[in-house]
Amino acid sequence: RGGYDATFRVWRGDASSGELQTFTVPVNEGEVVLDVIHRLQATQAGDLAVRWNCKAGKCGSCSAEVNGRPRLMCLTRMNTFAEDETVTVTPLRTFPVIRDLVTDVSYNYEKAAQVPAFTPRPRDPDGNHRMQQVDVDRPQEFRKCIECWLCQDTCHVIRDHEENKAAFAGPRFLIRLAELDMHPLDVVDRRDAAQQEFGLGYCNITKCCSEVCPEGIHLTDNGIIPLKERVVDRRYDPLTWLGSKIRRH
Ligand code: F3S
């Protein structure tokens, strides 16, 4: 289909207040929501604040909520909306607004800094690290994460519960812990930390995080659930429990 005029409602404001503003803006064939936001910036709202970089779904910058759904604007094609449908673009709800569509996502970087770092076992005598491909495949899925924070934005544990942020790291960092836990070279046991410092127990497996991931990572099934199982194994395995008792005396 060719060009047409779309109705866009875009949230404008800052930390203190804001409102949805309505625009009529031309759309060309093949465009995505980010193209239209850029056109608004170029023609009608020169000071509209929006974060973006690659326009190819790889940098994870242009996260926003489109008609209430957490989305990358560059991967949201305009032909998924009817021509007469109003497209509403609002900032990520889980993070404080700085201005317009730009939010303060520093919560995520604070959580990232708390994850105990990758710690490999010593190298083999010939100086190499050896891993079996089969052991690499599982954590490799989580390396696809582009840190767009859409999973963090959508998770109900923190979405409307600012008070949970201190105790819960969010799905992105639960899969980071799972990734390190599955890593064939890593020697640090992060299972107690997962439960106590990163709030693994807050996750009740609603899987909303997996649904919004632009990389198609199965956060819940392949990361969070296996990590929960490993934490439980450790706590209820009588031999492990006895071992920890004996060592303590
Ligand atoms: Fe949240 Fe994902 Fe668990 S959305 S509750 S971390 S399954």
Coordinates of C-alpha atoms and ligand atoms in Angstrom, one line a residue:
R1 CA 0.0 0.0 0.0
G2 CA 1.2 3.6 -0.6
G3 CA 1.5 6.6 1.7
Y4 CA -1.2 7.8 4.0
D5 CA -1.7 10.1 7.0
A6 CA -1.6 8.4 10.4
T7 CA -2.8 9.6 13.8
F8 CA -0.1 9.3 16.4
R9 CA -0.5 10.0 20.1
V10 CA 2.9 10.5 21.7
W11 CA 3.6 11.1 25.4
R12 CA 5.4 14.4 26.0
G13 CA 6.6 15.5 29.4
D14 CA 9.2 15.0 32.0
A15 CA 9.6 13.6 35.5
S16 CA 7.1 16.0 37.0
S17 CA 4.2 15.9 34.5
G18 CA 3.2 15.1 30.9
E19 CA 0.4 14.3 28.5
L20 CA -0.4 12.6 25.3
Q21 CA -0.1 14.9 22.3
T22 CA -1.9 14.0 19.0
F23 CA -0.3 14.4 15.6
T24 CA -1.3 13.7 12.0
V25 CA 1.8 12.5 10.2
P26 CA 2.5 11.0 6.8
V27 CA 3.6 7.4 6.6
N28 CA 5.3 5.8 3.6
E29 CA 5.2 2.2 2.5
G30 CA 7.5 -0.1 4.4
E31 CA 8.0 2.2 7.4
V32 CA 8.3 1.3 11.1
V33 CA 7.1 3.3 14.1
L34 CA 10.6 4.7 14.6
D35 CA 10.5 6.2 11.1
V36 CA 7.3 8.0 11.9
I37 CA 8.7 9.3 15.2
H38 CA 11.7 10.6 13.3
R39 CA 9.4 12.3 10.9
L40 CA 7.6 14.0 13.8
Q41 CA 10.9 15.1 15.2
A42 CA 11.9 16.5 11.8
T43 CA 8.7 18.3 10.9
Q44 CA 6.4 19.0 13.9
A45 CA 8.1 18.3 17.3
G46 CA 11.8 19.2 16.9
D47 CA 12.5 18.8 20.6
L48 CA 10.9 15.3 21.0
A49 CA 13.3 13.2 23.0
V50 CA 13.8 9.6 21.8
R51 CA 16.7 7.2 22.3
W52 CA 17.8 5.1 19.2
N53 CA 20.9 4.0 17.5
C54 CA 20.9 1.2 14.9
K55 CA 17.4 1.1 13.5
A56 CA 18.0 -2.6 13.0
G57 CA 16.8 -4.3 16.2
K58 CA 20.4 -4.9 17.4
C59 CA 21.2 -2.0 19.8
G60 CA 18.2 -2.2 22.1
S61 CA 17.8 1.5 22.4
C62 CA 14.4 2.4 20.9
S63 CA 12.4 0.5 23.5
A64 CA 9.0 2.1 24.2
E65 CA 5.4 1.0 24.6
V66 CA 3.3 1.0 21.4
N67 CA -0.4 0.8 22.1
G68 CA 0.5 -0.3 25.6
R69 CA 2.9 -3.1 24.5
P70 CA 6.6 -3.1 25.2
R71 CA 8.2 -3.0 21.7
L72 CA 11.3 -1.9 19.9
M73 CA 10.0 0.9 17.7
C74 CA 12.4 0.0 14.9
L75 CA 10.9 -3.5 14.7
T76 CA 7.3 -2.4 14.8
R77 CA 6.1 -2.2 11.2
M78 CA 3.4 0.3 10.4
N79 CA 1.6 -2.2 8.3
T80 CA 0.6 -4.1 11.5
F81 CA -1.8 -1.2 12.2
A82 CA -4.9 -0.3 10.2
E83 CA -4.6 3.1 8.4
D84 CA -7.3 4.6 10.6
E85 CA -6.0 3.1 13.8
T86 CA -4.5 5.6 16.3
V87 CA -0.9 4.6 17.3
T88 CA -0.1 5.5 20.8
V89 CA 3.6 5.7 21.8
T90 CA 4.5 6.0 25.5
P91 CA 7.8 5.6 27.5
L92 CA 8.7 2.3 29.3
R93 CA 6.4 2.3 32.3
T94 CA 8.8 0.5 34.7
F95 CA 11.5 3.2 34.7
P96 CA 11.3 6.8 35.6
V97 CA 10.8 9.3 32.7
I98 CA 13.6 11.7 31.9
R99 CA 11.8 13.4 29.0
D100 CA 9.2 12.3 26.4
L101 CA 10.1 8.7 25.3
V102 CA 13.5 8.6 27.2
T103 CA 13.5 6.8 30.6
D104 CA 16.2 6.4 33.3
V105 CA 17.2 2.8 33.0
S106 CA 20.0 2.9 35.5
Y107 CA 18.3 0.3 37.7
N108 CA 19.4 -2.2 35.2
Y109 CA 23.0 -1.2 35.3
E110 CA 23.0 -1.2 39.1
K111 CA 21.7 -4.8 39.0
A112 CA 24.3 -5.8 36.3
A113 CA 27.1 -4.5 38.5
Q114 CA 26.0 -6.8 41.3
V115 CA 26.2 -10.1 39.4
P116 CA 29.4 -12.0 40.5
A117 CA 31.7 -11.9 37.4
F118 CA 32.6 -14.8 35.2
T119 CA 35.4 -16.8 36.9
P120 CA 36.9 -19.5 34.7
R121 CA 38.7 -22.6 36.0
P122 CA 42.4 -22.8 35.4
R123 CA 43.6 -23.5 31.9
D124 CA 44.5 -26.9 30.8
P125 CA 48.3 -27.7 31.0
D126 CA 48.8 -26.8 27.3
G127 CA 47.4 -23.3 28.0
N128 CA 44.0 -23.9 26.4
H129 CA 40.4 -23.7 27.8
R130 CA 38.4 -26.6 26.4
M131 CA 34.6 -26.8 26.3
Q132 CA 32.3 -29.3 24.6
Q133 CA 30.1 -27.7 22.0
V134 CA 27.0 -29.3 23.7
D135 CA 27.9 -27.4 26.9
V136 CA 28.3 -24.1 25.0
D137 CA 24.9 -24.3 23.2
R138 CA 22.8 -23.8 26.3
P139 CA 24.3 -20.5 27.7
Q140 CA 24.8 -19.3 24.1
E141 CA 21.1 -18.5 23.8
F142 CA 21.3 -15.9 26.5
R143 CA 24.3 -14.2 24.9
K144 CA 21.9 -13.0 22.2
C145 CA 20.4 -10.5 24.7
I146 CA 20.7 -6.9 23.4
E147 CA 19.7 -5.4 26.7
C148 CA 16.7 -3.5 25.4
W149 CA 15.0 -3.9 28.8
L150 CA 11.7 -4.9 27.4
C151 CA 11.6 -8.0 29.7
Q152 CA 12.4 -5.8 32.7
D153 CA 9.6 -3.4 31.6
T154 CA 7.0 -6.1 31.2
C155 CA 7.7 -8.2 34.3
H156 CA 4.8 -7.6 36.7
V157 CA 7.0 -8.0 39.8
I158 CA 8.5 -4.6 39.2
R159 CA 6.2 -3.0 36.6
D160 CA 3.9 -1.5 39.1
H161 CA 5.9 -2.3 42.2
E162 CA 8.7 0.1 42.8
E163 CA 9.1 -1.4 46.2
N164 CA 10.3 -4.7 44.7
K165 CA 13.1 -3.2 42.8
A166 CA 15.6 -3.5 45.6
A167 CA 15.0 -7.2 46.1
F168 CA 14.4 -8.3 42.5
A169 CA 16.9 -8.1 39.6
G170 CA 14.4 -8.8 36.9
P171 CA 14.3 -11.4 34.1
R172 CA 17.4 -10.1 32.2
F173 CA 19.6 -10.7 35.2
L174 CA 18.1 -14.0 36.2
I175 CA 19.1 -15.3 32.7
R176 CA 22.5 -13.7 33.2
L177 CA 22.9 -15.7 36.4
A178 CA 21.5 -18.8 34.5
E179 CA 24.0 -18.2 31.7
L180 CA 27.0 -18.1 34.1
D181 CA 25.6 -21.1 36.1
M182 CA 25.5 -23.1 32.9
H183 CA 28.9 -21.9 31.6
P184 CA 31.2 -25.0 31.4
L185 CA 34.3 -23.0 32.5
D186 CA 32.8 -21.0 35.3
V187 CA 33.5 -22.1 38.9
V188 CA 31.5 -19.7 41.0
D189 CA 28.3 -21.0 42.6
R190 CA 25.7 -18.2 42.3
R191 CA 22.7 -20.2 43.5
D192 CA 22.4 -18.7 46.9
A193 CA 22.9 -15.2 45.5
A194 CA 20.2 -15.9 42.9
Q195 CA 17.7 -16.6 45.6
Q196 CA 18.8 -14.1 48.3
E197 CA 20.2 -11.1 46.4
F198 CA 18.5 -11.3 43.0
G199 CA 15.1 -12.4 44.1
L200 CA 14.7 -15.5 42.0
G201 CA 11.8 -16.5 44.3
Y202 CA 9.7 -13.5 43.3
C203 CA 9.4 -14.9 39.7
N204 CA 6.2 -16.9 39.5
I205 CA 6.8 -18.0 35.9
T206 CA 4.2 -15.8 34.1
K207 CA 6.5 -15.9 31.0
C208 CA 5.6 -12.3 30.0
C209 CA 9.3 -11.7 29.7
S210 CA 9.8 -14.4 27.1
E211 CA 6.8 -13.1 25.0
V212 CA 8.3 -9.6 24.5
C213 CA 12.0 -10.6 23.8
P214 CA 12.9 -9.3 20.4
E215 CA 15.7 -11.9 20.2
G216 CA 13.3 -14.8 20.9
I217 CA 15.2 -15.9 23.9
H218 CA 13.2 -18.4 26.0
L219 CA 14.0 -16.6 29.2
T220 CA 11.6 -18.6 31.4
D221 CA 11.7 -22.1 30.0
N222 CA 15.4 -22.2 29.3
G223 CA 16.9 -19.9 31.9
I224 CA 14.7 -19.1 34.9
I225 CA 13.0 -22.5 35.4
P226 CA 16.3 -24.5 35.2
L227 CA 17.9 -22.0 37.6
K228 CA 15.0 -22.4 40.0
E229 CA 15.4 -26.2 39.8
R230 CA 19.1 -26.0 40.5
V231 CA 18.5 -23.8 43.6
V232 CA 15.8 -26.3 44.9
D233 CA 18.1 -29.3 44.2
R234 CA 20.8 -27.7 46.3
R235 CA 18.5 -26.9 49.2
Y236 CA 16.7 -30.2 49.4
D237 CA 19.3 -32.7 48.3
P238 CA 20.0 -34.4 51.7
L239 CA 23.7 -35.2 50.8
T240 CA 24.5 -31.6 49.9
W241 CA 22.7 -30.5 53.0
L242 CA 24.6 -32.9 55.2
G243 CA 27.9 -31.9 53.5
S244 CA 27.3 -28.2 54.2
K245 CA 26.5 -29.1 57.9
I246 CA 29.6 -31.2 58.3
R247 CA 31.8 -28.5 56.8
R248 CA 30.4 -26.0 59.2
H249 CA 31.5 -27.9 62.4
Ligands
F3S1 FE1 8.7 -11.8 35.6 FE2 9.4 -13.4 33.5 FE3 9.2 -14.4 36.0 S1 8.0 -11.7 33.5 S2 7.6 -13.2 36.9 S3 10.7 -12.9 35.3 S4 8.6 -15.4 34.1

